[in-house]
mmCIF file of C-alpha atoms in Angstrom:
data_model
loop_
_atom_site.group_PDB
_atom_site.id
_atom_site.type_symbol
_atom_site.label_atom_id
_atom_site.label_comp_id
_atom_site.label_asym_id
_atom_site.label_seq_id
_atom_site.Cartn_x
_atom_site.Cartn_y
_atom_site.Cartn_z
ATOM 1 C CA UNK C 236 17.932 -11.291 -20.629
ATOM 2 C CA UNK C 237 20.946 -9.301 -19.397
ATOM 3 C CA UNK C 238 19.184 -6.107 -20.401
ATOM 4 C CA UNK C 239 16.119 -7.145 -18.367
ATOM 5 C CA UNK C 240 18.315 -7.935 -15.357
ATOM 6 C CA UNK C 241 20.092 -4.594 -15.666
ATOM 7 C CA UNK C 242 16.734 -2.848 -15.916
ATOM 8 C CA UNK C 243 15.456 -4.636 -12.786
ATOM 9 C CA UNK C 244 18.587 -3.689 -10.828
ATOM 10 C CA UNK C 245 18.295 -0.074 -12.009
ATOM 11 C CA UNK C 246 14.622 0.084 -10.979
ATOM 12 C CA UNK C 247 15.388 -1.457 -7.592
ATOM 13 C CA UNK C 248 18.107 1.136 -6.964
ATOM 14 C CA UNK C 249 15.948 4.018 -8.181
ATOM 15 C CA UNK C 250 13.057 2.778 -6.061
ATOM 16 C CA UNK C 251 15.295 2.815 -2.982
ATOM 17 C CA UNK C 252 16.728 6.260 -3.740
ATOM 18 C CA UNK C 253 13.279 7.824 -4.271
ATOM 19 C CA UNK C 254 11.393 6.004 -1.519
ATOM 20 C CA UNK C 255 13.922 6.899 1.187
ATOM 21 C CA UNK C 256 13.304 10.695 1.092
ATOM 22 C CA UNK C 257 9.621 10.093 0.298
ATOM 23 C CA UNK C 258 9.311 8.132 3.521
ATOM 24 C CA UNK C 259 10.289 11.226 5.503
ATOM 25 C CA UNK C 260 8.101 13.594 3.445
ATOM 26 C CA UNK C 261 4.969 11.454 3.797
ATOM 27 C CA UNK C 262 5.615 10.594 7.434
ATOM 28 C CA UNK C 263 6.301 14.129 8.645
ATOM 29 C CA UNK C 264 3.448 15.661 6.645
ATOM 30 C CA UNK C 265 1.106 13.069 8.183
ATOM 31 C CA UNK C 266 2.318 13.970 11.679
ATOM 32 C CA UNK C 267 2.006 17.698 10.948
ATOM 33 C CA UNK C 268 -1.544 17.353 9.611
ATOM 34 C CA UNK C 269 -2.525 15.785 12.968
ATOM 35 C CA UNK C 270 -0.675 18.328 15.129
ATOM 36 C CA UNK C 271 -3.217 20.174 17.287
ATOM 37 C CA UNK C 272 -0.891 23.163 17.753
ATOM 38 C CA UNK C 273 -0.894 24.038 14.040
ATOM 39 C CA UNK C 274 -3.344 26.486 12.517
ATOM 40 C CA UNK C 275 -6.065 25.229 10.202
ATOM 41 C CA UNK C 276 -4.161 26.701 7.242
ATOM 42 C CA UNK C 277 -0.896 24.985 8.266
ATOM 43 C CA UNK C 278 -2.670 21.636 8.576
ATOM 44 C CA UNK C 279 -4.163 22.138 5.128
ATOM 45 C CA UNK C 280 -0.697 22.843 3.695
ATOM 46 C CA UNK C 281 0.731 19.730 5.379
ATOM 47 C CA UNK C 282 -2.114 17.673 3.939
ATOM 48 C CA UNK C 283 -1.364 18.981 0.432
ATOM 49 C CA UNK C 284 2.295 17.927 0.837
ATOM 50 C CA UNK C 285 1.157 14.480 1.992
ATOM 51 C CA UNK C 286 -1.270 14.052 -0.930
ATOM 52 C CA UNK C 287 1.361 15.206 -3.452
ATOM 53 C CA UNK C 288 3.992 12.838 -2.047
ATOM 54 C CA UNK C 289 1.528 9.949 -2.104
ATOM 55 C CA UNK C 290 0.750 10.763 -5.745
ATOM 56 C CA UNK C 291 4.458 10.575 -6.541
ATOM 57 C CA UNK C 292 4.705 7.259 -4.680
ATOM 58 C CA UNK C 293 1.750 5.943 -6.685
ATOM 59 C CA UNK C 294 3.535 6.813 -9.954
ATOM 60 C CA UNK C 295 6.705 5.035 -8.760
ATOM 61 C CA UNK C 296 4.663 1.958 -7.840
ATOM 62 C CA UNK C 297 2.941 1.985 -11.254
ATOM 63 C CA UNK C 298 6.264 2.113 -13.097
ATOM 64 C CA UNK C 299 7.602 -0.764 -10.985
ATOM 65 C CA UNK C 300 4.439 -2.791 -11.612
ATOM 66 C CA UNK C 301 4.694 -2.305 -15.381
ATOM 67 C CA UNK C 302 8.329 -3.403 -15.244
ATOM 68 C CA UNK C 303 7.327 -6.535 -13.291
ATOM 69 C CA UNK C 304 4.557 -7.302 -15.792
ATOM 70 C CA UNK C 305 6.930 -6.934 -18.760
ATOM 71 C CA UNK C 306 9.545 -9.194 -17.146
ATOM 72 C CA UNK C 307 6.999 -11.807 -16.021
ATOM 73 C CA UNK C 308 7.724 -11.174 -12.349
ATOM 74 C CA UNK C 309 4.328 -9.815 -11.319
ATOM 75 C CA UNK C 310 3.098 -11.407 -8.089
ATOM 76 C CA UNK C 311 -0.394 -12.254 -6.853
ATOM 77 C CA UNK C 312 -0.767 -13.242 -3.191
ATOM 78 C CA UNK C 313 -3.935 -15.119 -2.224
ATOM 79 C CA UNK C 314 -4.877 -14.603 1.418
ATOM 80 C CA UNK C 315 -7.867 -14.032 3.700
ATOM 81 C CA UNK C 316 -9.471 -10.758 2.666
ATOM 82 C CA UNK C 317 -12.194 -8.553 4.133
ATOM 83 C CA UNK C 318 -13.922 -7.001 1.098
ATOM 84 C CA UNK C 319 -16.049 -4.792 3.348
ATOM 85 C CA UNK C 320 -13.023 -3.116 4.905
ATOM 86 C CA UNK C 321 -11.175 -2.772 1.579
ATOM 87 C CA UNK C 322 -14.093 -1.222 -0.314
ATOM 88 C CA UNK C 323 -15.074 1.137 2.526
ATOM 89 C CA UNK C 324 -11.450 2.259 2.840
ATOM 90 C CA UNK C 325 -11.169 2.988 -0.905
ATOM 91 C CA UNK C 326 -14.439 4.958 -0.970
ATOM 92 C CA UNK C 327 -13.368 6.947 2.077
ATOM 93 C CA UNK C 328 -10.039 7.648 0.378
ATOM 94 C CA UNK C 329 -11.711 9.179 -2.700
ATOM 95 C CA UNK C 330 -14.673 10.895 -1.023
ATOM 96 C CA UNK C 331 -12.728 14.125 -0.439
ATOM 97 C CA UNK C 332 -11.564 14.291 -4.061
ATOM 98 C CA UNK C 333 -15.160 13.731 -5.203
ATOM 99 C CA UNK C 334 -16.449 16.456 -2.868
ATOM 100 C CA UNK C 335 -13.875 18.916 -4.216
ATOM 101 C CA UNK C 336 -15.355 18.448 -7.712
ATOM 102 C CA UNK C 337 -18.927 18.424 -6.336
ATOM 103 C CA UNK C 338 -19.277 14.856 -7.613
ATOM 104 C CA UNK C 339 -21.750 12.551 -5.910
ATOM 105 C CA UNK C 340 -19.880 9.372 -4.904
ATOM 106 C CA UNK C 341 -22.287 6.463 -4.429
ATOM 107 C CA UNK C 342 -21.311 3.159 -2.835
ATOM 108 C CA UNK C 343 -23.533 0.075 -3.082
ATOM 109 C CA UNK C 344 -22.276 -3.037 -1.278
ATOM 110 C CA UNK C 345 -24.325 -6.250 -1.284
ATOM 111 C CA UNK C 346 -24.675 -7.348 2.360
ATOM 112 C CA UNK C 347 -24.915 -10.994 1.254
ATOM 113 C CA UNK C 348 -21.222 -11.004 0.276
ATOM 114 C CA UNK C 349 -19.213 -13.265 2.647
ATOM 115 C CA UNK C 350 -17.229 -11.444 5.334
ATOM 116 C CA UNK C 351 -14.062 -13.290 4.386
ATOM 117 C CA UNK C 352 -12.873 -14.396 0.928
ATOM 118 C CA UNK C 353 -9.594 -15.773 -0.409
ATOM 119 C CA UNK C 354 -8.019 -13.372 -2.904
ATOM 120 C CA UNK C 355 -5.321 -10.705 -3.242
ATOM 121 C CA UNK C 356 -6.926 -7.892 -1.271
ATOM 122 C CA UNK C 357 -4.086 -5.436 -1.858
ATOM 123 C CA UNK C 358 -4.352 -5.840 -5.635
ATOM 124 C CA UNK C 359 -8.169 -5.560 -5.603
ATOM 125 C CA UNK C 360 -7.841 -2.335 -3.624
ATOM 126 C CA UNK C 361 -5.314 -1.140 -6.229
ATOM 127 C CA UNK C 362 -7.755 -1.861 -9.077
ATOM 128 C CA UNK C 363 -10.710 -0.172 -7.350
ATOM 129 C CA UNK C 364 -8.501 2.830 -6.550
ATOM 130 C CA UNK C 365 -7.401 3.127 -10.193
ATOM 131 C CA UNK C 366 -10.969 2.842 -11.476
ATOM 132 C CA UNK C 367 -12.409 5.352 -8.985
ATOM 133 C CA UNK C 368 -9.537 7.766 -9.620
ATOM 134 C CA UNK C 369 -10.205 7.670 -13.375
ATOM 135 C CA UNK C 370 -13.970 7.949 -12.934
ATOM 136 C CA UNK C 371 -13.656 11.055 -10.757
ATOM 137 C CA UNK C 372 -10.974 12.516 -13.046
ATOM 138 C CA UNK C 373 -13.098 12.191 -16.210
ATOM 139 C CA UNK C 374 -16.425 13.237 -14.660
ATOM 140 C CA UNK C 375 -17.413 16.886 -14.772
ATOM 141 C CA UNK C 376 -18.513 18.932 -11.762
ATOM 142 C CA UNK C 377 -21.825 17.886 -10.183
ATOM 143 C CA UNK C 378 -21.567 14.518 -11.913
ATOM 144 C CA UNK C 379 -21.994 11.069 -10.409
ATOM 145 C CA UNK C 380 -19.624 8.143 -9.759
ATOM 146 C CA UNK C 381 -20.847 4.793 -8.417
ATOM 147 C CA UNK C 382 -19.064 1.749 -7.005
ATOM 148 C CA UNK C 383 -21.241 -1.374 -7.076
ATOM 149 C CA UNK C 384 -20.145 -4.676 -5.505
ATOM 150 C CA UNK C 385 -22.739 -7.430 -5.862
ATOM 151 C CA UNK C 386 -22.999 -11.131 -5.072
ATOM 152 C CA UNK C 387 -23.983 -12.824 -8.348
ATOM 153 C CA UNK C 388 -23.891 -16.451 -7.265
ATOM 154 C CA UNK C 389 -23.027 -18.517 -4.175
ATOM 155 C CA UNK C 390 -22.495 -22.273 -3.907
ATOM 156 C CA UNK C 391 -21.227 -23.766 -0.642
ATOM 157 C CA UNK C 392 -17.796 -22.188 -0.129
ATOM 158 C CA UNK C 393 -17.613 -20.548 -3.589
ATOM 159 C CA UNK C 394 -19.033 -17.185 -4.576
ATOM 160 C CA UNK C 395 -19.144 -15.038 -7.695
ATOM 161 C CA UNK C 396 -18.801 -11.293 -7.067
ATOM 162 C CA UNK C 397 -19.214 -8.494 -9.604
ATOM 163 C CA UNK C 398 -17.321 -5.219 -9.168
ATOM 164 C CA UNK C 399 -18.336 -2.148 -11.175
ATOM 165 C CA UNK C 400 -17.269 1.491 -11.256
ATOM 166 C CA UNK C 401 -19.478 3.673 -13.429
ATOM 167 C CA UNK C 402 -19.708 7.387 -14.093
ATOM 168 C CA UNK C 403 -21.602 9.903 -16.209
ATOM 169 C CA UNK C 404 -18.414 11.587 -17.414
ATOM 170 C CA UNK C 405 -16.944 12.312 -20.843
ATOM 171 C CA UNK C 406 -17.020 8.699 -22.074
ATOM 172 C CA UNK C 407 -14.613 6.909 -24.423
ATOM 173 C CA UNK C 408 -14.677 6.812 -28.217
ATOM 174 C CA UNK C 409 -15.279 3.353 -29.718
ATOM 175 C CA UNK C 410 -11.898 3.166 -31.475
ATOM 176 C CA UNK C 411 -10.060 3.925 -28.212
ATOM 177 C CA UNK C 412 -11.719 1.228 -26.087
ATOM 178 C CA UNK C 413 -9.274 -1.514 -27.085
ATOM 179 C CA UNK C 414 -6.230 0.733 -26.667
ATOM 180 C CA UNK C 415 -6.904 2.028 -23.146
ATOM 181 C CA UNK C 416 -5.718 -1.212 -21.508
ATOM 182 C CA UNK C 417 -2.274 -0.864 -23.100
ATOM 183 C CA UNK C 418 0.493 0.838 -21.064
ATOM 184 C CA UNK C 419 1.102 4.598 -21.442
ATOM 185 C CA UNK C 420 -2.131 5.104 -23.431
ATOM 186 C CA UNK C 421 -4.084 8.187 -22.375
ATOM 187 C CA UNK C 422 -7.577 9.211 -23.397
ATOM 188 C CA UNK C 423 -6.473 12.845 -23.423
ATOM 189 C CA UNK C 424 -3.042 12.820 -25.089
ATOM 190 C CA UNK C 425 -2.697 16.476 -26.152
ATOM 191 C CA UNK C 426 0.252 18.485 -24.807
ATOM 192 C CA UNK C 427 -2.158 20.884 -23.110
ATOM 193 C CA UNK C 428 -4.357 18.042 -21.895
ATOM 194 C CA UNK C 429 -6.883 18.753 -19.158
ATOM 195 C CA UNK C 430 -6.553 15.395 -17.387
ATOM 196 C CA UNK C 431 -3.341 14.336 -15.645
ATOM 197 C CA UNK C 432 -1.990 10.797 -15.378
ATOM 198 C CA UNK C 433 0.657 8.367 -16.617
ATOM 199 C CA UNK C 434 -1.646 6.102 -18.627
ATOM 200 C CA UNK C 435 -0.541 3.066 -16.590
ATOM 201 C CA UNK C 436 -3.463 2.511 -14.218
ATOM 202 C CA UNK C 437 -5.838 0.681 -16.568
ATOM 203 C CA UNK C 438 -3.078 -1.473 -18.039
ATOM 204 C CA UNK C 439 -1.969 -2.594 -14.572
ATOM 205 C CA UNK C 440 -5.567 -3.099 -13.435
ATOM 206 C CA UNK C 441 -6.330 -5.228 -16.488
ATOM 207 C CA UNK C 442 -3.286 -7.408 -15.814
ATOM 208 C CA UNK C 443 -4.227 -7.819 -12.132
ATOM 209 C CA UNK C 444 -7.739 -8.983 -13.004
ATOM 210 C CA UNK C 445 -6.354 -11.385 -15.635
ATOM 211 C CA UNK C 446 -3.986 -12.784 -12.991
ATOM 212 C CA UNK C 447 -7.029 -13.337 -10.757
ATOM 213 C CA UNK C 448 -8.714 -15.330 -13.533
ATOM 214 C CA UNK C 449 -11.098 -12.766 -14.988
ATOM 215 C CA UNK C 450 -11.281 -9.868 -17.434
ATOM 216 C CA UNK C 451 -11.590 -6.122 -16.923
ATOM 217 C CA UNK C 452 -14.258 -4.888 -19.343
ATOM 218 C CA UNK C 453 -15.617 -1.509 -20.356
ATOM 219 C CA UNK C 454 -18.876 -0.143 -21.730
ATOM 220 C CA UNK C 455 -18.878 3.501 -22.696
ATOM 221 C CA UNK C 456 -20.640 6.142 -24.726
ATOM 222 C CA UNK C 457 -19.155 9.540 -25.542
ATOM 223 C CA UNK C 458 -20.856 12.274 -23.546
ATOM 224 C CA UNK C 459 -22.809 9.824 -21.387
ATOM 225 C CA UNK C 460 -20.177 8.057 -19.311
ATOM 226 C CA UNK C 461 -18.366 4.768 -18.775
ATOM 227 C CA UNK C 462 -18.694 1.536 -16.829
ATOM 228 C CA UNK C 463 -15.660 -0.598 -15.929
ATOM 229 C CA UNK C 464 -16.463 -3.995 -14.452
ATOM 230 C CA UNK C 465 -15.118 -7.463 -13.668
ATOM 231 C CA UNK C 466 -16.410 -10.619 -12.000
ATOM 232 C CA UNK C 467 -14.344 -12.800 -9.674
ATOM 233 C CA UNK C 468 -15.041 -16.365 -8.568
ATOM 234 C CA UNK C 469 -13.701 -16.624 -5.031
ATOM 235 C CA UNK C 470 -13.554 -19.107 -2.196
ATOM 236 C CA UNK C 471 -15.211 -17.856 0.968
ATOM 237 C CA UNK C 472 -13.563 -18.642 4.292
ATOM 238 C CA UNK C 473 -14.596 -18.976 7.893
ATOM 239 C CA UNK C 474 -12.376 -16.534 9.688
ATOM 240 C CA UNK C 475 -12.146 -15.967 13.412
ATOM 241 C CA UNK C 476 -10.397 -12.643 12.999
ATOM 242 C CA UNK C 477 -12.443 -9.673 14.157
ATOM 243 C CA UNK C 478 -14.214 -8.663 10.962
ATOM 244 C CA UNK C 479 -17.177 -6.326 11.008
ATOM 245 C CA UNK C 480 -19.356 -4.813 8.326
ATOM 246 C CA UNK C 481 -19.590 -1.533 10.201
ATOM 247 C CA UNK C 482 -16.683 -1.193 12.614
ATOM 248 C CA UNK C 483 -13.724 0.728 11.236
ATOM 249 C CA UNK C 484 -10.174 0.512 12.532
ATOM 250 C CA UNK C 485 -9.191 3.702 14.298
ATOM 251 C CA UNK C 486 -5.648 4.878 14.794
ATOM 252 C CA UNK C 487 -5.127 5.917 18.390
ATOM 253 C CA UNK C 488 -2.106 6.761 20.492
ATOM 254 C CA UNK C 489 -1.856 3.214 21.799
ATOM 255 C CA UNK C 490 0.886 2.766 24.386
ATOM 256 C CA UNK C 491 3.020 -0.363 24.259
ATOM 257 C CA UNK C 492 5.248 -2.098 26.763
ATOM 258 C CA UNK C 493 8.642 -3.091 25.450
ATOM 259 C CA UNK C 494 11.786 -1.682 23.918
ATOM 260 C CA UNK C 495 12.486 -1.158 20.219
ATOM 261 C CA UNK C 496 15.896 -1.198 18.524
ATOM 262 C CA UNK C 497 15.983 0.660 15.204
ATOM 263 C CA UNK C 498 18.824 0.394 12.681
ATOM 264 C CA UNK C 499 18.452 3.268 10.179
ATOM 265 C CA UNK C 500 21.173 5.342 8.488
ATOM 266 C CA UNK C 501 19.039 8.115 6.967
ATOM 267 C CA UNK C 502 18.794 11.102 9.346
ATOM 268 C CA UNK C 503 15.349 12.236 8.184
ATOM 269 C CA UNK C 504 13.961 8.735 8.653
ATOM 270 C CA UNK C 505 15.628 8.497 12.080
ATOM 271 C CA UNK C 506 13.807 11.675 13.055
ATOM 272 C CA UNK C 507 10.491 10.404 11.678
ATOM 273 C CA UNK C 508 10.696 7.066 13.494
ATOM 274 C CA UNK C 509 11.593 8.951 16.691
ATOM 275 C CA UNK C 510 8.436 11.065 16.420
ATOM 276 C CA UNK C 511 6.242 8.015 15.819
ATOM 277 C CA UNK C 512 7.752 5.982 18.666
ATOM 278 C CA UNK C 513 7.598 8.989 21.008
ATOM 279 C CA UNK C 514 3.875 9.309 20.252
ATOM 280 C CA UNK C 515 3.473 5.671 21.321
ATOM 281 C CA UNK C 516 5.330 6.421 24.565
ATOM 282 C CA UNK C 517 7.647 3.484 23.938
ATOM 283 C CA UNK C 518 11.332 3.048 24.783
ATOM 284 C CA UNK C 519 13.679 2.833 21.814
ATOM 285 C CA UNK C 520 17.232 3.196 20.578
ATOM 286 C CA UNK C 521 18.183 4.273 17.044
ATOM 287 C CA UNK C 522 21.544 3.218 15.592
ATOM 288 C CA UNK C 523 22.987 4.523 12.312
ATOM 289 C CA UNK C 524 24.358 1.258 10.912
ATOM 290 C CA UNK C 525 24.214 -2.509 11.324
ATOM 291 C CA UNK C 526 27.419 -2.736 13.352
ATOM 292 C CA UNK C 527 26.255 -0.220 15.960
ATOM 293 C CA UNK C 528 22.867 -1.968 16.094
ATOM 294 C CA UNK C 529 24.620 -5.291 16.742
ATOM 295 C CA UNK C 530 26.747 -3.763 19.509
ATOM 296 C CA UNK C 531 23.701 -2.107 21.093
ATOM 297 C CA UNK C 532 21.745 -5.363 20.932
ATOM 298 C CA UNK C 533 24.479 -7.111 22.915
ATOM 299 C CA UNK C 534 24.411 -4.385 25.580
ATOM 300 C CA UNK C 535 20.671 -4.257 26.311
ATOM 301 C CA UNK C 536 17.428 -6.263 26.083
ATOM 302 C CA UNK C 537 15.078 -5.456 23.187
ATOM 303 C CA UNK C 538 11.614 -6.776 22.358
ATOM 304 C CA UNK C 539 11.723 -6.040 18.626
ATOM 305 C CA UNK C 540 14.276 -4.839 16.058
ATOM 306 C CA UNK C 541 13.453 -2.700 12.993
ATOM 307 C CA UNK C 542 16.367 -3.398 10.659
ATOM 308 C CA UNK C 543 17.028 -1.213 7.618
ATOM 309 C CA UNK C 544 18.641 -3.324 4.883
ATOM 310 C CA UNK C 545 20.856 -0.860 2.995
ATOM 311 C CA UNK C 546 23.288 0.614 5.534
ATOM 312 C CA UNK C 547 27.010 1.474 5.581
ATOM 313 C CA UNK C 548 29.724 -0.496 7.440
ATOM 314 C CA UNK C 549 27.451 -3.495 8.132
ATOM 315 C CA UNK C 550 24.221 -3.964 6.170
ATOM 316 C CA UNK C 551 20.935 -5.136 7.664
ATOM 317 C CA UNK C 552 21.150 -8.747 6.458
ATOM 318 C CA UNK C 553 24.636 -9.296 7.903
ATOM 319 C CA UNK C 554 23.672 -7.566 11.147
ATOM 320 C CA UNK C 555 20.600 -9.830 11.380
ATOM 321 C CA UNK C 556 22.738 -12.954 10.857
ATOM 322 C CA UNK C 557 25.201 -11.910 13.539
ATOM 323 C CA UNK C 558 22.393 -11.168 15.998
ATOM 324 C CA UNK C 559 20.972 -14.648 15.408
ATOM 325 C CA UNK C 560 24.456 -16.190 15.912
ATOM 326 C CA UNK C 561 24.856 -14.247 19.166
ATOM 327 C CA UNK C 562 21.438 -15.458 20.388
ATOM 328 C CA UNK C 563 22.279 -19.070 19.534
ATOM 329 C CA UNK C 564 25.706 -18.929 21.172
ATOM 330 C CA UNK C 565 24.287 -17.427 24.373
ATOM 331 C CA UNK C 566 21.099 -19.569 24.420
ATOM 332 C CA UNK C 567 18.893 -16.482 24.124
ATOM 333 C CA UNK C 568 15.309 -16.391 22.921
ATOM 334 C CA UNK C 569 15.027 -15.032 19.367
ATOM 335 C CA UNK C 570 13.993 -11.387 19.216
ATOM 336 C CA UNK C 571 11.586 -10.492 16.364
ATOM 337 C CA UNK C 572 13.577 -8.740 13.623
ATOM 338 C CA UNK C 573 11.695 -6.828 10.928
ATOM 339 C CA UNK C 574 13.252 -5.927 7.572
ATOM 340 C CA UNK C 575 12.842 -2.226 6.858
ATOM 341 C CA UNK C 576 13.631 -1.327 3.260
ATOM 342 C CA UNK C 577 12.951 1.145 0.487
ATOM 343 C CA UNK C 578 13.396 -1.606 -2.123
ATOM 344 C CA UNK C 579 10.177 -2.688 -3.800
ATOM 345 C CA UNK C 580 10.991 -5.414 -6.294
ATOM 346 C CA UNK C 581 9.898 -9.011 -6.677
ATOM 347 C CA UNK C 582 11.312 -11.436 -4.163
ATOM 348 C CA UNK C 583 12.412 -8.920 -1.511
ATOM 349 C CA UNK C 584 9.802 -9.921 1.047
ATOM 350 C CA UNK C 585 10.261 -13.649 0.374
ATOM 351 C CA UNK C 586 14.063 -13.302 0.545
ATOM 352 C CA UNK C 587 14.044 -11.618 3.949
ATOM 353 C CA UNK C 588 11.446 -13.995 5.392
ATOM 354 C CA UNK C 589 13.368 -17.030 4.078
ATOM 355 C CA UNK C 590 16.449 -15.760 5.925
ATOM 356 C CA UNK C 591 14.458 -16.020 9.125
ATOM 357 C CA UNK C 592 13.352 -12.427 9.569
ATOM 358 C CA UNK C 593 9.981 -12.097 11.271
ATOM 359 C CA UNK C 594 8.394 -9.466 9.058
ATOM 360 C CA UNK C 595 8.868 -6.886 6.325
ATOM 361 C CA UNK C 596 7.997 -3.198 6.099
ATOM 362 C CA UNK C 597 8.412 -1.305 2.843
ATOM 363 C CA UNK C 598 9.203 2.408 2.896
ATOM 364 C CA UNK C 599 7.536 4.846 2.981
ATOM 365 C CA UNK C 600 6.537 3.618 6.438
ATOM 366 C CA UNK C 601 2.804 3.586 6.995
ATOM 367 C CA UNK C 602 2.018 4.469 10.607
ATOM 368 C CA UNK C 603 -0.902 2.040 10.686
ATOM 369 C CA UNK C 604 1.443 -0.767 9.569
ATOM 370 C CA UNK C 605 3.641 -0.038 12.586
ATOM 371 C CA UNK C 606 0.598 -0.294 14.849
ATOM 372 C CA UNK C 607 -0.279 -3.675 13.320
ATOM 373 C CA UNK C 608 3.309 -4.841 13.713
ATOM 374 C CA UNK C 609 3.499 -3.853 17.371
ATOM 375 C CA UNK C 610 0.095 -5.436 17.989
ATOM 376 C CA UNK C 611 1.689 -8.739 16.945
ATOM 377 C CA UNK C 612 4.952 -8.528 18.863
ATOM 378 C CA UNK C 613 4.468 -6.144 21.795
ATOM 379 C CA UNK C 614 2.134 -5.959 24.800
ATOM 380 C CA UNK C 615 -0.282 -3.034 25.017
ATOM 381 C CA UNK C 616 -0.479 -1.001 28.196
ATOM 382 C CA UNK C 617 -3.912 -1.109 29.769
#
């Protein structure tokens, strides 16, 4: 047990140390790829940096997930989920990779599927991403990869939905079918192997589907291709959120009214957040530790605080507590305070929310997540 605890602490620390610089790499490369002043070649180079950094982040996340599975700390969060948005987003994400290999990527989505279901949308997106990534990886040029999502059965507020990713790639030998769902197992295990990967994706995906009450299955024939599929029984929900089968969320330079206080000790991340907030034309102040953030908060009025957790002198949690004490003592309205952290282990989000924080953002910061956050707590300029 002590060894498991030590391992968890080590992974948490490593996650923080790697995610902190990754946050800046991904964020700046994203900004550069959208910069109109850059040449087409420069934008392409920035995009390659972004894709490579995201690949590294994906590997880190996979290793953390395997650790959580082994220690019994793997979480599933059931919430309202828009399967249309999730599946369209995943297909869009992999369409470029498919085009690069001249692979035809087909997407069939049953329009009878309810707009809103109760499940773990983030984990389903993770599974579909893993399956599509593998299918494209193991399919030769001018091949075909298909994502099918079909409504099998519907009774009142319950529905049965089948997800399938199939390809006409290299296929899997019969004796390897049972092994591929074990961690670190790779179909191509030679030292000069043609196909990259950690061998974690299918193992994690299988565990996710088991946690959702089903089984990830495979049918495959060498030289003809593979089909990975699972069926989920889900509760449908009546949701008044704006969900559409066709409308996609667009990121725009939305301007917000309000003032943001940021507590962040890493210089690269300070610079990144500055660029993002400047693009939103919003007022802000960035402080390098929790003590300076606390002092700044007492001097001015802020509409939201982005609070890094691991900082010198005064950490984010203690700074948050002292801000809340100051508000209480002076009969001030509580300002939304969002935990901003590179940690990515079980219980982080719950811990910060239970303390009274109003939200949680995990590094690397996703620009779209900031938009969603500000949509909740700030007023948009007309």
